[in-house]
């Protein structure tokens, strides 16, 4: 499917397509195969997290960390 998208995409996004291919799905090689991507699918795919209704990111903990660093939250628990 990615090959179909790549073929139909305008030349303006060639750099993005190359980046995405190298980073997330692997570049096409002989015999209809692909090289290993920089990051494995298991590392970046969120399907199982969504299936289990878990958060997709750690944004909530990052928000708390930033707020504590700038002193904008007074902690009411000890």
Coordinates of C-alpha atoms in Angstrom, one line a residue:
X1 CA 0.0 0.0 0.0
X2 CA 2.8 2.5 0.8
X3 CA 4.2 1.9 -2.7
X4 CA 0.8 3.1 -4.2
X5 CA 0.8 6.2 -2.0
X6 CA 4.4 6.9 -3.0
X7 CA 3.7 6.5 -6.7
X8 CA 0.6 8.8 -6.6
X9 CA 2.2 11.5 -4.4
X10 CA 3.4 14.8 -6.0
X11 CA 7.2 15.4 -6.2
X12 CA 6.9 18.0 -3.4
X13 CA 6.8 15.3 -0.7
X14 CA 9.6 13.1 -2.0
X15 CA 11.9 14.1 0.9
X16 CA 9.1 13.3 3.4
X17 CA 8.4 9.9 1.8
X18 CA 12.1 9.0 1.9
X19 CA 12.3 10.0 5.6
X20 CA 9.1 8.0 6.5
X21 CA 10.3 5.0 4.5
X22 CA 13.8 4.9 6.1
X23 CA 12.5 5.6 9.6
X24 CA 9.3 3.7 10.0
X25 CA 8.8 1.0 7.3
X26 CA 12.1 0.4 5.7
X27 CA 13.3 1.1 2.2
X28 CA 12.2 -1.3 -0.6
X29 CA 14.9 -3.7 -1.8
X30 CA 14.9 -6.6 -4.2
X31 CA 12.4 -9.5 -4.3
X32 CA 9.6 -7.3 -2.9
X33 CA 11.3 -7.0 0.5
X34 CA 12.2 -4.1 2.7
X35 CA 15.3 -3.2 4.7
X36 CA 14.8 -3.0 8.5
X37 CA 13.5 0.5 9.5
X38 CA 15.4 2.7 11.9
X39 CA 12.6 2.1 14.5
X40 CA 10.7 -1.2 14.6
X41 CA 7.0 -1.2 14.2
X42 CA 6.6 -2.5 17.8
X43 CA 8.4 0.6 19.0
X44 CA 6.1 3.2 17.4
X45 CA 2.8 1.4 16.7
X46 CA 0.0 2.4 19.2
X47 CA -2.6 -0.2 18.1
X48 CA -2.2 -2.4 21.1
X49 CA -2.3 0.6 23.5
X50 CA -5.5 1.8 21.9
X51 CA -7.0 -1.7 22.1
X52 CA -6.3 -1.8 25.8
X53 CA -7.5 1.8 26.3
X54 CA -4.1 3.0 27.5
X55 CA -2.7 6.5 26.8
X56 CA -0.7 6.8 23.6
X57 CA 1.9 9.2 25.0
X58 CA 3.4 10.3 28.2
X59 CA 2.1 13.9 27.7
X60 CA 0.3 13.9 31.1
X61 CA 3.5 13.1 33.0
X62 CA 5.5 15.6 30.9
X63 CA 2.9 18.3 31.8
X64 CA 3.2 17.6 35.5
X65 CA 7.0 17.6 35.3
X66 CA 7.1 20.9 33.6
X67 CA 4.5 22.5 36.0
X68 CA 6.5 21.3 39.0
X69 CA 9.8 22.7 37.5
X70 CA 8.3 26.2 37.0
X71 CA 6.6 26.1 40.4
X72 CA 3.1 26.7 39.0
X73 CA 1.5 23.8 40.9
X74 CA 1.2 23.5 44.7
X75 CA 1.1 19.9 45.6
X76 CA -1.7 19.1 48.1
X77 CA -0.6 15.6 48.9
X78 CA 2.4 14.3 50.8

